[in-house]
Amino acid sequence: MAAAMASAISCAAATPAVAAQLQAKGCATTPARAVCVRVSKAFSGLHSIDLPTASVSASSSNARTDGAVKSSRVENRRNPALDVVASAGEKKNILMLGGTRFIGLFLARLLVKEGHQVTLFTRGKAAVTSQLPGETDEEYAAYSSQVKHIKGDRQDFESLKAAFGDKGFNVVYDINGREGTEAEAILNAIPALDQYIFCSSAGVYLKSDLLPHREIDAGDPKSRHKGKLDTEALLESKGVKWTSIRPVYIYGPLNYNPVEEWFFHRLKAGRPIPIPSSGLQITQLGHVKDLATAFVAVLGNEKAIGQVYNISGSRYVTFDGIARACAKAGGFPEPELIHYNPKDFDFGKKKAFPLRDQHFFTSIEKAQVELGWTPEFGLVEGLTDSYNLDFGKGTFRKAADFSTDDMILEKLGKKTFVAA
Amino acid sequence: MATIQAAACSNVGQFSCSSAATPRSSASGVVSWLCPSAKFSTELRLSSVSSFSQATSALQNSWLVKQSRREVVLPGKVAAARAAAGGEKNVLIVNTNSGGHAVIGFYFAKDLRAAGYGVTILTLGEEASDKMKKPPFSRFSHVEKDHSPSIRNDTFAKRRQLGHRYGYLEESKKKAWIWIARRNAEQSGHGDTQELKELGVQTVWGSNTDIGAAVGSAKFEIVLDNNGKDMDAVKPVADWAKSSGAEQFLFISSAGIYKTTDEPPSVEGDAVKSAGHAEVEKYISELGFSSWASFRPQYMTGSGNNKDCEEWFFDRIVRGRPILVPQPGLQLSNVAHVSDLSSMLTLAVQKPEAANGQIFNAVSDRAVTLAGFARICAKAAGKEVEIITYDPKAAGVDAKKAFPFRTVHFYAEPRAAKELLGWTSKTNLPEDLKERYAEYIKIGRDKKDIKFELDDKILAAVKQPVTV
């Protein structure tokens, strides 16, 4: 790779090929200096992952103008010639905002396993710790005895300094922040931080005819995720060392957003699956465990400072394809798909389909190249994990509601169903 | 060499030369640059410019620099010197004489010359055939001599002028024709030029079944087949390359062979439909070349294209006709600037170990929806457009004839090229299509009388147009 760099004719310089899958293939493309962050098995389904760091990030240094609407944010302040080493050795004192519902459950465990001190800051609505499906008693005991908790409300800005200002936190994982003011309040409470790591959303991207979305693309100031965009801008303006992660649709055991759950309800009931318009809309699902490892990969990573990363699965999927993948994951026969024109219906306040009716997917190349991170789960494999550990056991968050399905079936003259 | 590439790519309009390009001005206030290592192709004489910065921006807008943004021009003299020094490898491009892929050989030849390789392009058929009057072939090496009085005066004046520099009348006569041809090309946006010949590319014609007859005893370390779709067409080329001692064999295949998938994009290694291209790839892989690779393109745009791409959309946009897109309109496709393909091929030639045994999706790294492409074309033309989606079956038309792109998701990503060759995509459709539109107007195609029978049939069948 060093030789390739030296002789690079291409003006953009060679992008370092350190994606984990290449390493798995045994290609001779190891970076000059690699530090492996070993993420151990915290629960079933998660394999040991070596996360070698990229030795050079050349690709990130070029602001691309390739026709997609370009963001006005200053892209890259890094010197691409620097070799970067993840400070895998240094243990951090981490404050996690959230951590008791979905993403944080998996992320906190990884961080504790790595030897970091982790404190969750929540209102206490959900239990501070609970054993995950597939987690052994020993693993759970190890985690629950080490993770700490501070009870409070992050919306009460005045109380924050007293709550955690003097605890010596040097890293914040902001998993549940929505508005710039919320992040600002945290920064006011803890002025000196090594890193502020924020869970943003790919929902900030402006809709485009050119896809996939890339980190350099413009955000949509009118999107309902505007607060996430504002938070990123605020972090940038404060001069704090920040990193932002933009997931697409997250799925996995304990998902409280009805992504796979919506499909599993219908498959279990033996119902046809109504899909709006052509079913050719393309989106992207990312397993929560892969998201957690990405969050770990940016910790203490100099490369990641001031950077935004799309994190999701490495393949995209059509709406029809999700239905079929869920069927495979749960061992169901191939489902009947019904397509309808959503404009012909008035569903009131109810959502007839859980996903945005448009193309919505991102490129995860930047994270793969710069962080050496890559998703472990393929779609069917990941949905199987979700089904086996959660929805296939009869657990769910939202009860099945087929009222919109029945409206569609009736209008299209199909047989209506009585719930089994 | 690296200097030129870097300068050309990193900053549109900047042009530097391997030796220092010295600007000089003459008494008449004309500013020009002359690259001392070049003969004439890098000299740009700009009249009526009063300042350096004006000259620079004029330079930026010139045809030559636009070309240099994509392909870098190394005159034959430099390459010849390189060859004399030894170590220059030779590439044979076996090129189709028609169709969407024809233009690949044109750009690849230029990129290879800039990278210091010897290049021969063997086009199938005969040099005198009608097919050779169309681009890109009209820009290979043949120049139609226009003997009209005004041209004769021009060339006489030019010959006198050049004669002062070159002294030798025959030489200046040749250069005069070339100068006229390029001026015409610049002014009209088309016309015959000798772009490949000027660069020292050998242009020959012949058959894929008897390559020896076309190239004689010339030795080629690298061979590209940019012609065949099946074993009948490619096997003879591959066999000849093997028996003549070629080290590397490259093949232009097609991303159309990927099987449809629920989980796009099509990525190298995914299942393909057998027969045709796939059979060829397998055959090449087993022949024992030190390096072989296959490139799977989708659609291409770029000056010199042989087959309509965006033109189909411009035809309708300039005439105020709606663009009819088979439903639902959000099917994804890929249109790459052909220079993305030529740069990928060149990298494979420069890095044969990295490329060996690999499939490369030869596409840009942004997909575009069918309706979205129509929108981008309209924006490039600076015009409004109405987009109507329709069901081809209901309208009683064959979608293949009624629309220029496949109407299912046709979506591959160039992951292998990025990971293994360090390749990056430079395609910028909104900008690229602006250039294409400018050329479309220059050649007067907007004035052409075109019948839109299928469009009218569809419009008649569509009772309630659904605008996207």
Short mmCIF file of C-alpha atoms in Angstrom, two decimals, chain A residues 9-15 17 19 21-22 64-68 209-214 216-217 278 280-282 314-318 321 324 359 361 365 379-380, chain B residues 1 5-6 9-10 262-267 270 328 330-332 350-351 365-369 372 375-376 409 411 413 415 418-420 422 424 426-430:
data_model
loop_
_atom_site.label_atom_id
_atom_site.label_comp_id
_atom_site.label_asym_id
_atom_site.label_seq_id
_atom_site.Cartn_x
_atom_site.Cartn_y
_atom_site.Cartn_z
CA ILE A 9 -0.83 8.73 -10.59
CA SER A 10 -4.43 9.47 -9.86
CA CYS A 11 -4.71 13.00 -8.66
CA ALA A 12 -6.92 12.02 -5.78
CA ALA A 13 -4.26 9.62 -4.48
CA ALA A 14 -4.98 6.00 -3.70
CA THR A 15 -7.71 5.34 -1.24
CA ALA A 17 -8.03 -0.38 1.07
CA ALA A 19 -11.91 -2.42 4.81
CA GLN A 21 -13.63 -7.52 4.42
CA LEU A 22 -10.45 -7.11 2.41
CA ARG A 64 -16.05 16.32 -4.05
CA THR A 65 -18.21 18.16 -6.44
CA ASP A 66 -19.86 15.47 -8.43
CA GLY A 67 -23.25 16.87 -9.08
CA ALA A 68 -24.99 15.91 -5.88
CA ASP A 209 -31.97 12.33 -7.90
CA LEU A 210 -28.33 11.30 -7.47
CA LEU A 211 -27.74 8.55 -4.92
CA PRO A 212 -26.43 7.25 -2.56
CA HIS A 213 -26.26 10.11 -0.09
CA ARG A 214 -22.72 10.97 0.93
CA ILE A 216 -20.65 15.91 1.74
CA ASP A 217 -24.21 16.22 0.47
CA SER A 278 -44.10 0.08 -6.94
CA LEU A 280 -38.99 -0.49 -6.01
CA GLN A 281 -38.14 2.25 -3.57
CA ILE A 282 -34.65 1.54 -2.26
CA SER A 314 -23.30 -2.46 3.12
CA ARG A 315 -26.11 -3.31 0.71
CA TYR A 316 -29.29 -1.41 0.06
CA VAL A 317 -32.71 -3.05 -0.31
CA THR A 318 -36.00 -2.48 -2.12
CA GLY A 321 -36.94 -6.98 -0.82
CA ARG A 324 -38.90 -11.14 1.36
CA HIS A 359 -35.37 6.27 -2.08
CA PHE A 361 -29.90 5.18 1.36
CA GLU A 365 -17.57 4.13 2.21
CA LEU A 379 -29.64 -8.20 5.80
CA VAL A 380 -31.15 -11.69 6.11
CA MET B 1 4.07 13.26 -15.79
CA GLN B 5 -1.99 14.76 -14.04
CA ALA B 6 -2.23 16.45 -10.69
CA CYS B 9 -7.33 16.96 -12.20
CA SER B 10 -7.20 19.00 -9.07
CA ASP B 262 -33.56 -7.47 -3.96
CA GLU B 263 -30.42 -5.93 -2.46
CA PRO B 264 -28.78 -3.49 -4.86
CA PRO B 265 -26.25 -2.46 -5.88
CA SER B 266 -24.73 -5.15 -8.06
CA VAL B 267 -21.27 -5.62 -6.66
CA ASP B 270 -22.49 -11.15 -7.46
CA PRO B 328 -42.58 4.40 -11.90
CA LEU B 330 -37.59 6.12 -9.88
CA GLN B 331 -35.74 3.17 -11.37
CA LEU B 332 -32.02 3.68 -10.81
CA GLN B 350 -0.43 0.62 -14.42
CA LYS B 351 -1.21 -1.78 -11.57
CA ASP B 365 -20.28 6.12 -8.05
CA ARG B 366 -23.63 7.89 -8.12
CA ALA B 367 -26.74 6.28 -9.50
CA VAL B 368 -29.47 8.43 -11.04
CA THR B 369 -33.19 7.82 -11.33
CA GLY B 372 -33.99 12.41 -12.32
CA ARG B 375 -34.51 16.64 -14.82
CA ILE B 376 -30.73 17.01 -14.90
CA HIS B 409 -33.23 -1.01 -11.56
CA TYR B 411 -27.51 -0.33 -10.57
CA GLU B 413 -21.29 0.30 -7.92
CA ARG B 415 -16.39 -0.85 -5.34
CA LYS B 418 -11.92 2.07 -5.52
CA GLU B 419 -10.60 -0.58 -3.15
CA LEU B 420 -8.04 -2.25 -5.38
CA GLY B 422 -7.32 3.54 -5.80
CA THR B 424 -11.99 7.73 -7.93
CA LYS B 426 -14.94 12.27 -11.58
CA THR B 427 -18.35 12.09 -13.23
CA ASN B 428 -20.38 15.17 -12.44
CA LEU B 429 -23.62 14.75 -14.36
CA PRO B 430 -25.00 18.27 -13.93
#
